Short mmCIF file of C-alpha atoms and ligand atoms in Angstrom, two decimals:
data_model
loop_
_atom_site.label_atom_id
_atom_site.label_comp_id
_atom_site.label_asym_id
_atom_site.label_seq_id
_atom_site.Cartn_x
_atom_site.Cartn_y
_atom_site.Cartn_z
CA MET S 1 28.77 -38.82 -40.05
CA GLU S 2 25.78 -40.56 -39.42
CA VAL S 3 25.95 -43.58 -37.72
CA ILE S 4 23.33 -46.21 -36.10
CA THR S 5 24.58 -49.73 -34.44
CA VAL S 6 24.37 -52.77 -35.89
CA SER S 7 21.81 -53.30 -33.56
CA GLU S 8 19.23 -50.78 -33.48
CA LEU S 9 19.51 -50.93 -37.51
CA ALA S 10 18.73 -54.88 -37.04
CA ARG S 11 16.01 -53.68 -34.89
CA LYS S 12 14.00 -50.43 -37.15
CA MET S 13 14.12 -53.59 -40.58
CA ASN S 14 12.58 -56.19 -37.95
CA LEU S 15 15.59 -58.56 -38.35
CA LYS S 16 17.24 -60.47 -36.03
CA ALA S 17 21.38 -58.42 -35.40
CA ASN S 18 22.95 -62.07 -36.28
CA ALA S 19 21.50 -62.25 -39.67
CA LEU S 20 22.91 -58.98 -40.21
CA ILE S 21 26.10 -59.36 -38.64
CA GLY S 22 26.84 -62.34 -41.31
CA LYS S 23 25.64 -60.32 -44.41
CA LEU S 24 28.23 -58.00 -43.38
CA MET S 25 30.62 -61.01 -42.45
CA SER S 26 29.92 -62.14 -46.48
CA MET S 27 30.21 -58.48 -47.75
CA GLY S 28 33.93 -58.84 -46.24
CA MET S 29 33.10 -56.61 -42.75
CA MET S 30 33.59 -58.40 -39.41
CA VAL S 31 31.78 -56.61 -37.09
CA THR S 32 29.94 -57.56 -33.91
CA ILE S 33 25.79 -56.13 -32.77
CA ASN S 34 26.81 -53.22 -30.51
CA GLN S 35 29.30 -51.70 -33.00
CA GLN S 36 28.78 -48.94 -35.77
CA ILE S 37 28.75 -47.98 -39.36
CA ASP S 38 27.85 -45.90 -40.74
CA ALA S 39 25.21 -44.43 -43.01
CA GLU S 40 26.67 -45.69 -46.37
CA THR S 41 27.18 -49.00 -44.66
CA ALA S 42 23.71 -49.10 -43.91
CA GLU S 43 22.07 -47.81 -46.99
CA ILE S 44 23.65 -50.95 -48.77
CA LEU S 45 23.03 -53.25 -46.36
CA ALA S 46 19.16 -52.27 -45.82
CA SER S 47 18.87 -52.78 -50.01
CA GLU S 48 19.58 -55.95 -49.73
CA TYR S 49 16.91 -56.72 -48.26
CA GLY S 50 14.79 -54.45 -50.48
CA CYS S 51 14.56 -51.65 -47.31
CA SER S 52 16.07 -47.95 -47.53
CA VAL S 53 17.54 -46.05 -45.11
CA ARG S 54 16.44 -41.75 -43.88
CA ILE S 55 18.10 -40.07 -42.21
CA VAL S 56 17.25 -37.60 -40.23
CA SER S 57 18.72 -35.56 -38.37
CA LEU S 58 17.87 -34.09 -34.00
CA TYR S 59 15.13 -31.46 -34.71
CA ASP S 60 14.28 -32.74 -37.80
CA GLU S 61 10.86 -29.70 -38.45
CA THR S 62 9.47 -32.57 -40.28
CA ILE S 63 8.72 -34.86 -36.92
CA ILE S 64 5.79 -32.13 -35.84
CA GLU S 65 3.89 -30.73 -38.06
CA THR S 66 3.75 -26.96 -37.71
CA GLU S 67 1.11 -25.58 -39.22
CA LYS S 68 1.20 -21.94 -41.91
CA ASP S 69 0.21 -18.89 -40.38
CA ARG S 70 -2.37 -16.71 -42.67
CA GLN S 71 -1.35 -13.39 -43.55
CA GLU S 72 -4.88 -12.55 -41.87
CA ASP S 73 -4.01 -13.98 -38.80
CA LEU S 74 -0.50 -11.92 -37.89
CA ARG S 75 -0.41 -8.87 -35.75
CA PRO S 76 1.72 -6.59 -34.83
CA ARG S 77 4.87 -8.26 -32.49
CA SER S 78 7.38 -5.95 -29.81
CA PRO S 79 11.03 -6.53 -31.50
CA ILE S 80 13.22 -9.06 -29.41
CA VAL S 81 16.75 -7.63 -28.98
CA THR S 82 20.26 -8.76 -28.06
CA VAL S 83 22.36 -6.73 -26.10
CA MET S 84 26.43 -7.62 -27.36
CA GLY S 85 30.15 -6.95 -26.49
CA HIS S 86 33.11 -7.21 -25.09
CA VAL S 87 32.92 -8.70 -21.39
CA ASP S 88 32.96 -6.23 -19.27
CA HIS S 89 31.96 -3.48 -21.65
CA GLY S 90 28.69 -2.83 -19.80
CA LYS S 91 25.77 -5.15 -20.95
CA THR S 92 24.52 -5.73 -17.83
CA LYS S 93 24.54 -2.34 -16.56
CA LEU S 94 22.93 -1.50 -19.60
CA LEU S 95 19.69 -3.24 -19.16
CA ASP S 96 20.28 -2.25 -15.29
CA ALA S 97 19.89 1.07 -16.65
CA ILE S 98 17.04 0.46 -19.05
CA ARG S 99 15.03 -1.60 -16.47
CA SER S 100 16.43 0.71 -13.44
CA ALA S 101 16.86 -2.33 -11.38
CA ASP S 102 19.95 -3.40 -10.58
CA VAL S 103 20.68 -6.77 -11.39
CA ALA S 104 24.48 -7.12 -12.13
CA SER S 105 25.27 -6.28 -8.73
CA GLY S 106 23.59 -9.43 -7.91
CA GLU S 107 25.39 -11.58 -10.11
CA GLN S 108 28.45 -14.46 -9.20
CA GLY S 109 31.70 -11.44 -9.62
CA GLY S 110 29.48 -8.92 -11.52
CA ILE S 111 29.71 -11.95 -14.83
CA THR S 112 26.34 -12.44 -16.33
CA GLN S 113 26.21 -16.61 -16.43
CA HIS S 114 23.61 -16.57 -18.34
CA ILE S 115 21.22 -15.10 -21.07
CA GLY S 116 18.87 -13.33 -18.96
CA ALA S 117 15.36 -12.28 -20.86
CA TYR S 118 13.54 -9.39 -20.13
CA GLN S 119 10.50 -6.64 -21.72
CA VAL S 120 10.79 -3.26 -21.07
CA ALA S 121 7.36 -1.59 -21.82
CA VAL S 122 8.02 2.29 -22.64
CA GLU S 123 5.66 4.43 -24.11
CA GLU S 124 5.87 4.18 -27.45
CA GLY S 125 5.82 0.21 -27.05
CA THR S 126 7.24 -2.76 -25.68
CA VAL S 127 10.84 -3.98 -26.30
CA THR S 128 12.29 -8.08 -25.15
CA PHE S 129 16.37 -7.54 -24.35
CA LEU S 130 18.36 -10.76 -23.46
CA ASP S 131 21.07 -10.41 -22.64
CA THR S 132 24.68 -12.46 -22.76
CA PRO S 133 27.99 -12.67 -21.25
CA GLY S 134 30.45 -11.51 -23.21
CA HIS S 135 33.14 -14.10 -21.69
CA GLU S 136 35.13 -15.84 -24.67
CA ALA S 137 33.89 -19.20 -22.91
CA PHE S 138 29.91 -18.11 -24.43
CA THR S 139 30.22 -18.40 -27.69
CA LEU S 140 27.64 -20.69 -28.55
CA MET S 141 25.54 -18.42 -26.27
CA ARG S 142 25.81 -15.68 -27.84
CA ALA S 143 25.40 -17.21 -31.66
CA ARG S 144 22.22 -18.40 -30.36
CA GLY S 145 21.17 -15.08 -29.09
CA ALA S 146 21.74 -13.39 -32.26
CA GLN S 147 19.55 -16.29 -33.89
CA VAL S 148 16.24 -15.78 -32.04
CA THR S 149 16.71 -12.23 -32.08
CA ASP S 150 15.94 -8.52 -34.52
CA ILE S 151 17.79 -6.69 -33.32
CA VAL S 152 21.81 -6.88 -31.96
CA VAL S 153 22.79 -3.93 -29.64
CA LEU S 154 26.50 -3.57 -29.21
CA VAL S 155 27.84 -2.40 -26.80
CA VAL S 156 31.07 -0.71 -27.07
CA ALA S 157 33.20 0.76 -23.90
CA ALA S 158 33.89 3.90 -25.39
CA ASN S 159 37.27 3.72 -22.66
CA ASP S 160 38.77 0.46 -24.13
CA GLY S 161 36.73 0.11 -28.03
CA VAL S 162 36.80 -2.36 -30.19
CA MET S 163 37.59 -5.97 -28.37
CA PRO S 164 37.72 -9.39 -29.41
CA GLN S 165 34.07 -10.32 -28.02
CA THR S 166 33.11 -7.50 -29.97
CA VAL S 167 33.90 -8.59 -33.67
CA GLU S 168 33.30 -11.49 -32.45
CA ALA S 169 30.01 -10.88 -31.48
CA ILE S 170 29.91 -8.58 -35.43
CA ASP S 171 30.29 -11.53 -36.76
CA HIS S 172 27.12 -13.61 -35.34
CA ALA S 173 24.72 -10.45 -36.13
CA LYS S 174 25.82 -10.88 -39.97
CA GLU S 175 25.88 -14.26 -39.75
CA ALA S 176 22.32 -13.99 -38.91
CA LYS S 177 21.38 -11.01 -40.93
CA VAL S 178 20.41 -8.98 -37.87
CA PRO S 179 20.43 -4.66 -37.46
CA ILE S 180 22.92 -3.90 -35.18
CA ILE S 181 22.28 -0.61 -32.64
CA VAL S 182 26.06 -0.17 -31.09
CA ALA S 183 25.92 1.88 -27.86
CA ILE S 184 29.10 3.29 -27.05
CA ASN S 185 28.44 3.22 -23.19
CA LYS S 186 30.76 4.43 -20.65
CA VAL S 187 31.93 7.54 -22.07
CA ASP S 188 31.62 9.11 -18.35
CA LEU S 189 35.20 8.16 -18.40
CA PRO S 190 37.50 10.91 -18.52
CA GLU S 191 39.22 8.46 -20.68
CA ALA S 192 36.67 7.58 -23.20
CA ASN S 193 37.89 8.41 -27.15
CA ILE S 194 34.33 8.05 -29.23
CA ASP S 195 35.79 9.09 -32.25
CA ARG S 196 38.62 5.91 -31.85
CA VAL S 197 35.14 3.80 -31.22
CA LYS S 198 33.73 4.86 -34.49
CA GLN S 199 36.75 4.48 -36.30
CA GLN S 200 37.73 0.64 -35.41
CA LEU S 201 34.18 -0.40 -35.86
CA SER S 202 34.83 0.66 -39.39
CA GLU S 203 37.69 -1.27 -39.96
CA HIS S 204 35.14 -4.65 -39.22
CA GLY S 205 32.95 -2.49 -41.90
CA LEU S 206 30.31 -0.88 -39.65
CA ILE S 207 29.71 2.90 -40.48
CA VAL S 208 28.78 4.47 -38.22
CA GLU S 209 25.68 7.08 -39.36
CA ASP S 210 27.57 10.66 -38.63
CA TRP S 211 30.31 9.00 -40.91
CA GLY S 212 27.99 8.31 -43.65
CA GLY S 213 27.38 4.73 -43.42
CA GLU S 214 23.99 3.27 -41.84
CA ILE S 215 25.05 1.93 -38.93
CA PRO S 216 23.15 3.55 -35.92
CA ALA S 217 25.19 4.67 -32.62
CA VAL S 218 23.84 6.52 -28.95
CA GLU S 219 26.24 8.12 -27.20
CA VAL S 220 25.10 6.26 -23.76
CA SER S 221 26.23 6.09 -19.96
CA ALA S 222 24.77 3.63 -18.15
CA LEU S 223 26.11 3.66 -15.11
CA LYS S 224 24.77 7.95 -14.94
CA ARG S 225 21.32 6.80 -16.25
CA GLU S 226 22.04 8.58 -19.55
CA GLY S 227 21.05 8.35 -23.28
CA ILE S 228 19.13 5.63 -22.20
CA GLY S 229 16.31 7.48 -24.08
CA ASP S 230 17.74 8.05 -27.63
CA LEU S 231 18.75 4.26 -27.65
CA LEU S 232 15.52 3.33 -27.15
CA SER S 233 13.96 5.34 -29.57
CA THR S 234 16.90 4.54 -31.88
CA LEU S 235 15.83 0.68 -30.93
CA LEU S 236 11.76 1.07 -32.12
CA VAL S 237 12.29 2.84 -34.51
CA GLN S 238 14.72 0.20 -36.20
CA ALA S 239 12.39 -2.16 -34.97
CA GLU S 240 8.66 -0.66 -37.26
CA ILE S 241 10.98 -0.58 -40.05
CA MET S 242 11.10 -4.09 -39.65
CA GLU S 243 6.99 -4.40 -39.85
CA LEU S 244 6.94 -7.33 -37.05
CA LYS S 245 4.18 -10.31 -36.81
CA ALA S 246 3.22 -13.06 -35.32
CA ASN S 247 -0.27 -14.74 -34.71
CA PHE S 248 -1.26 -15.11 -31.82
CA SER S 249 -3.53 -17.41 -31.66
CA ARG S 250 -1.99 -21.15 -32.45
CA ALA S 251 -0.10 -23.23 -30.28
CA ALA S 252 3.65 -21.67 -29.25
CA GLU S 253 6.77 -21.50 -30.06
CA GLY S 254 10.24 -20.72 -29.05
CA LYS S 255 13.22 -21.38 -27.72
CA ILE S 256 14.76 -22.21 -23.79
CA VAL S 257 16.89 -18.95 -23.13
CA GLU S 258 18.55 -20.65 -19.75
CA SER S 259 17.34 -23.78 -18.05
CA ARG S 260 18.92 -24.63 -14.13
CA ILE S 261 17.41 -27.30 -11.39
CA ASP S 262 15.86 -25.65 -8.81
CA PRO S 263 16.11 -26.36 -5.59
CA GLY S 264 12.34 -26.06 -4.62
CA ARG S 265 10.29 -26.61 -7.78
CA GLY S 266 12.68 -28.99 -9.42
CA THR S 267 13.53 -27.97 -13.49
CA VAL S 268 12.88 -23.87 -14.33
CA ALA S 269 13.55 -23.23 -17.91
CA THR S 270 12.92 -19.03 -19.59
CA VAL S 271 11.28 -19.81 -23.04
CA LEU S 272 10.82 -16.82 -24.69
CA VAL S 273 8.26 -17.65 -26.95
CA GLU S 274 8.95 -17.33 -30.59
CA ASN S 275 5.02 -17.51 -32.29
CA GLY S 276 1.95 -18.15 -30.36
CA THR S 277 0.78 -18.45 -27.10
CA LEU S 278 1.76 -20.01 -24.55
CA LYS S 279 -1.12 -21.41 -21.80
CA VAL S 280 -0.53 -23.11 -18.63
CA GLY S 281 -1.74 -26.52 -18.69
CA ASP S 282 -0.41 -27.31 -22.63
CA SER S 283 2.07 -30.03 -23.42
CA PHE S 284 5.62 -29.26 -24.70
CA VAL S 285 8.33 -30.58 -25.73
CA ALA S 286 12.02 -28.76 -25.28
CA GLY S 287 14.97 -30.40 -26.68
CA ILE S 288 14.95 -33.48 -26.53
CA TYR S 289 12.73 -33.56 -23.06
CA PRO S 290 8.72 -33.60 -22.87
CA GLY S 291 6.38 -31.31 -20.28
CA LYS S 292 3.11 -29.86 -19.45
CA ILE S 293 3.00 -26.51 -17.93
CA ARG S 294 1.84 -26.36 -14.87
CA ALA S 295 2.47 -23.25 -14.07
CA MET S 296 4.99 -19.56 -15.63
CA PHE S 297 6.03 -16.61 -14.42
CA ASN S 298 7.16 -13.41 -16.20
CA ASP S 299 10.49 -11.84 -15.91
CA ARG S 300 9.59 -10.03 -12.50
CA GLY S 301 8.48 -13.27 -10.96
CA GLN S 302 4.73 -13.09 -11.03
CA LYS S 303 2.02 -16.01 -12.09
CA VAL S 304 0.98 -15.92 -15.70
CA ASP S 305 -1.53 -17.96 -17.38
CA LEU S 306 -0.42 -17.10 -21.35
CA ALA S 307 2.62 -15.91 -22.98
CA GLY S 308 2.55 -14.57 -26.48
CA PRO S 309 4.33 -13.56 -28.69
CA ALA S 310 8.30 -12.05 -27.29
CA MET S 311 7.26 -12.55 -24.28
CA PRO S 312 9.80 -14.57 -22.03
CA VAL S 313 8.42 -16.47 -19.13
CA GLU S 314 10.01 -19.21 -16.18
CA ILE S 315 8.23 -22.21 -16.84
CA ILE S 316 7.63 -25.67 -14.65
CA GLY S 317 6.53 -28.86 -15.51
CA LEU S 318 9.93 -30.36 -17.36
CA ASP S 319 10.53 -33.69 -17.36
CA GLY S 320 14.16 -32.78 -17.84
CA VAL S 321 16.75 -30.19 -18.21
CA PRO S 322 17.00 -28.27 -21.67
CA ASP S 323 19.90 -26.87 -23.27
CA SER S 324 19.64 -23.37 -23.56
CA GLY S 325 19.10 -22.33 -27.90
CA ASP S 326 16.91 -25.94 -28.01
CA PRO S 327 13.47 -25.12 -29.29
CA PHE S 328 10.26 -25.45 -27.58
CA GLN S 329 7.29 -26.74 -29.05
CA VAL S 330 3.90 -27.65 -27.73
CA THR S 331 1.84 -30.50 -29.40
CA ASP S 332 -1.24 -31.20 -29.51
CA GLY S 333 -1.75 -33.66 -26.35
CA GLU S 334 1.03 -35.06 -23.65
CA LYS S 335 0.99 -38.40 -26.32
CA LEU S 336 2.49 -36.51 -28.97
CA ALA S 337 4.85 -34.76 -27.11
CA ARG S 338 6.11 -37.65 -24.36
CA GLN S 339 6.44 -39.37 -28.29
CA VAL S 340 8.79 -36.69 -30.20
CA SER S 341 10.74 -36.54 -26.97
CA SER S 342 11.50 -40.47 -27.25
CA LYS S 343 12.64 -40.58 -30.66
CA ARG S 344 14.64 -37.06 -30.05
CA GLN S 345 16.37 -38.68 -26.96
CA GLU S 346 17.39 -42.00 -29.70
CA LEU S 347 18.55 -39.45 -32.67
CA LYS S 348 20.59 -37.86 -29.27
CA ARG S 349 21.88 -41.38 -28.33
CA VAL S 350 23.25 -42.09 -32.06
CA GLU S 351 24.75 -38.04 -32.26
CA ALA S 352 25.97 -38.64 -28.84
CA ALA S 353 28.26 -42.06 -30.24
CA ARG S 354 29.96 -39.95 -32.53
CA ASN S 355 33.28 -37.84 -32.16
CA VAL S 356 32.53 -34.42 -31.11
CA LYS S 357 33.26 -31.91 -33.10
CA LYS S 358 34.85 -28.31 -31.90
CA VAL S 359 31.84 -25.11 -32.07
CA THR S 360 33.68 -22.52 -34.17
CA LEU S 361 31.19 -19.82 -35.93
CA ASP S 362 32.22 -21.85 -39.44
CA ASN S 363 30.22 -24.93 -38.29
CA LEU S 364 28.25 -23.98 -36.11
CA TYR S 365 24.89 -23.70 -38.44
CA ASP S 366 25.48 -27.31 -39.01
CA SER S 367 25.29 -28.23 -35.94
CA ILE S 368 22.99 -26.25 -34.13
P1 GTP Y 1 30.17 -9.32 -18.93
O1 GTP Y 1 28.38 -10.15 -18.44
O2 GTP Y 1 31.17 -10.23 -17.65
O3 GTP Y 1 30.44 -9.86 -20.35
O4 GTP Y 1 29.86 -7.81 -18.40
P2 GTP Y 1 28.89 -6.76 -18.82
O5 GTP Y 1 29.27 -6.24 -19.91
O6 GTP Y 1 27.87 -7.31 -18.70
O7 GTP Y 1 29.41 -6.09 -18.01
P3 GTP Y 1 28.67 -5.16 -16.74
O8 GTP Y 1 27.37 -4.43 -16.89
O9 GTP Y 1 28.79 -6.28 -15.55
O10 GTP Y 1 29.57 -3.62 -16.52
C1 GTP Y 1 31.34 -4.19 -16.01
C2 GTP Y 1 31.73 -3.25 -15.22
O11 GTP Y 1 32.11 -2.18 -15.68
C3 GTP Y 1 30.78 -3.04 -13.87
O12 GTP Y 1 31.60 -2.75 -12.56
C4 GTP Y 1 30.09 -1.87 -14.50
O13 GTP Y 1 29.87 -0.45 -12.99
C5 GTP Y 1 30.75 -0.81 -14.98
N1 GTP Y 1 30.34 0.10 -16.04
C6 GTP Y 1 28.99 -0.13 -16.59
N2 GTP Y 1 28.49 0.66 -17.61
C7 GTP Y 1 29.11 1.95 -17.49
C8 GTP Y 1 29.55 3.33 -17.13
O14 GTP Y 1 28.44 3.41 -18.41
N3 GTP Y 1 30.00 4.20 -16.75
C9 GTP Y 1 31.37 3.69 -16.28
N4 GTP Y 1 32.22 4.35 -15.43
N5 GTP Y 1 31.07 2.15 -16.00
C10 GTP Y 1 30.12 1.60 -16.79
MG1 MG Y 2 26.65 -8.97 -17.71
#
């Protein structure tokens, strides 16, 4: 429910707060200056003074005017793939196998704490991968991963089968209307039961191709690095069907994948560019914070000057720490970035004053 404090409403209407308090008293409401009133009351009150109330939500698209892309400006881009599945089913290990670099062994306790983003170049093209944690506490991050993604790779360990976070990942992918490719992992284990996985998936509405359905399923061993080529080509076939395109020549927009404070470099955020090209020197808003790109690094830590669609980059030059999943937009100059940011911070204060709702799959898309 939308709320506003009496003093804020008075300021917006260019009135003294006391005048509003008096008016509310005459309407039978006893309020103090810092008390919040709901949108309906604000509307009635405003109409008494010939004002109208427009309720805007945080990140309202109308705050930044975005130009429409012309068909002739669109060029093919690489797919964004999110790897999801139950905790410990081998998502990070699978990404390691794909990148042939060992990230999982360097993680705290082997659990993925944040979403990582990597770009992998294979002969047939480039694929962007997002890793998501399987731990149950990370529903929101998985949901956001599903939203920025073109294809979900659902990792199911063949020895363990479909588990709660597998089901949740299926639900997120369906909700976001994203195609699923199943990677049946850990097929090297003696207790691996591939048919049981396919059976369990069918109980959740995913019928794999060799059972007469439409869901591609690839058997892999992330540990032994087997089946990886198959998985990549299945992905690229799916991506080709989708004819993914973006405008490389406009101001960049995308999503914050993760952000953190780095002792040496200040606030560092990973941005996944969805459209346009990001450049060093660009002013931007990330969630509620303004910034200006001071430096950018690719997923291998190399300095880059440009980042096009589907490219994840680490950026330096933020004025605050945005949340994972926050929208990122380049603005026409620093002034606009600061204006949009202060508007959003004001809206955020109003939102924070409301009761914090528990996020579930049912109300998630209402709140982000
Ligand atoms: P979270 O990020 O915590 O959700 O886990 P995850 O899905 O990323 O799993 P991770 O890649 O960290 O792997 C979990 C464990 O399973 C590790 O000990 C891996 O070595 C092991 N593992 C992953 N893939 C395979 C595989 O193909 N075969 C076998 N035998 N073990 C595997
Ligand atoms: Mg992991």
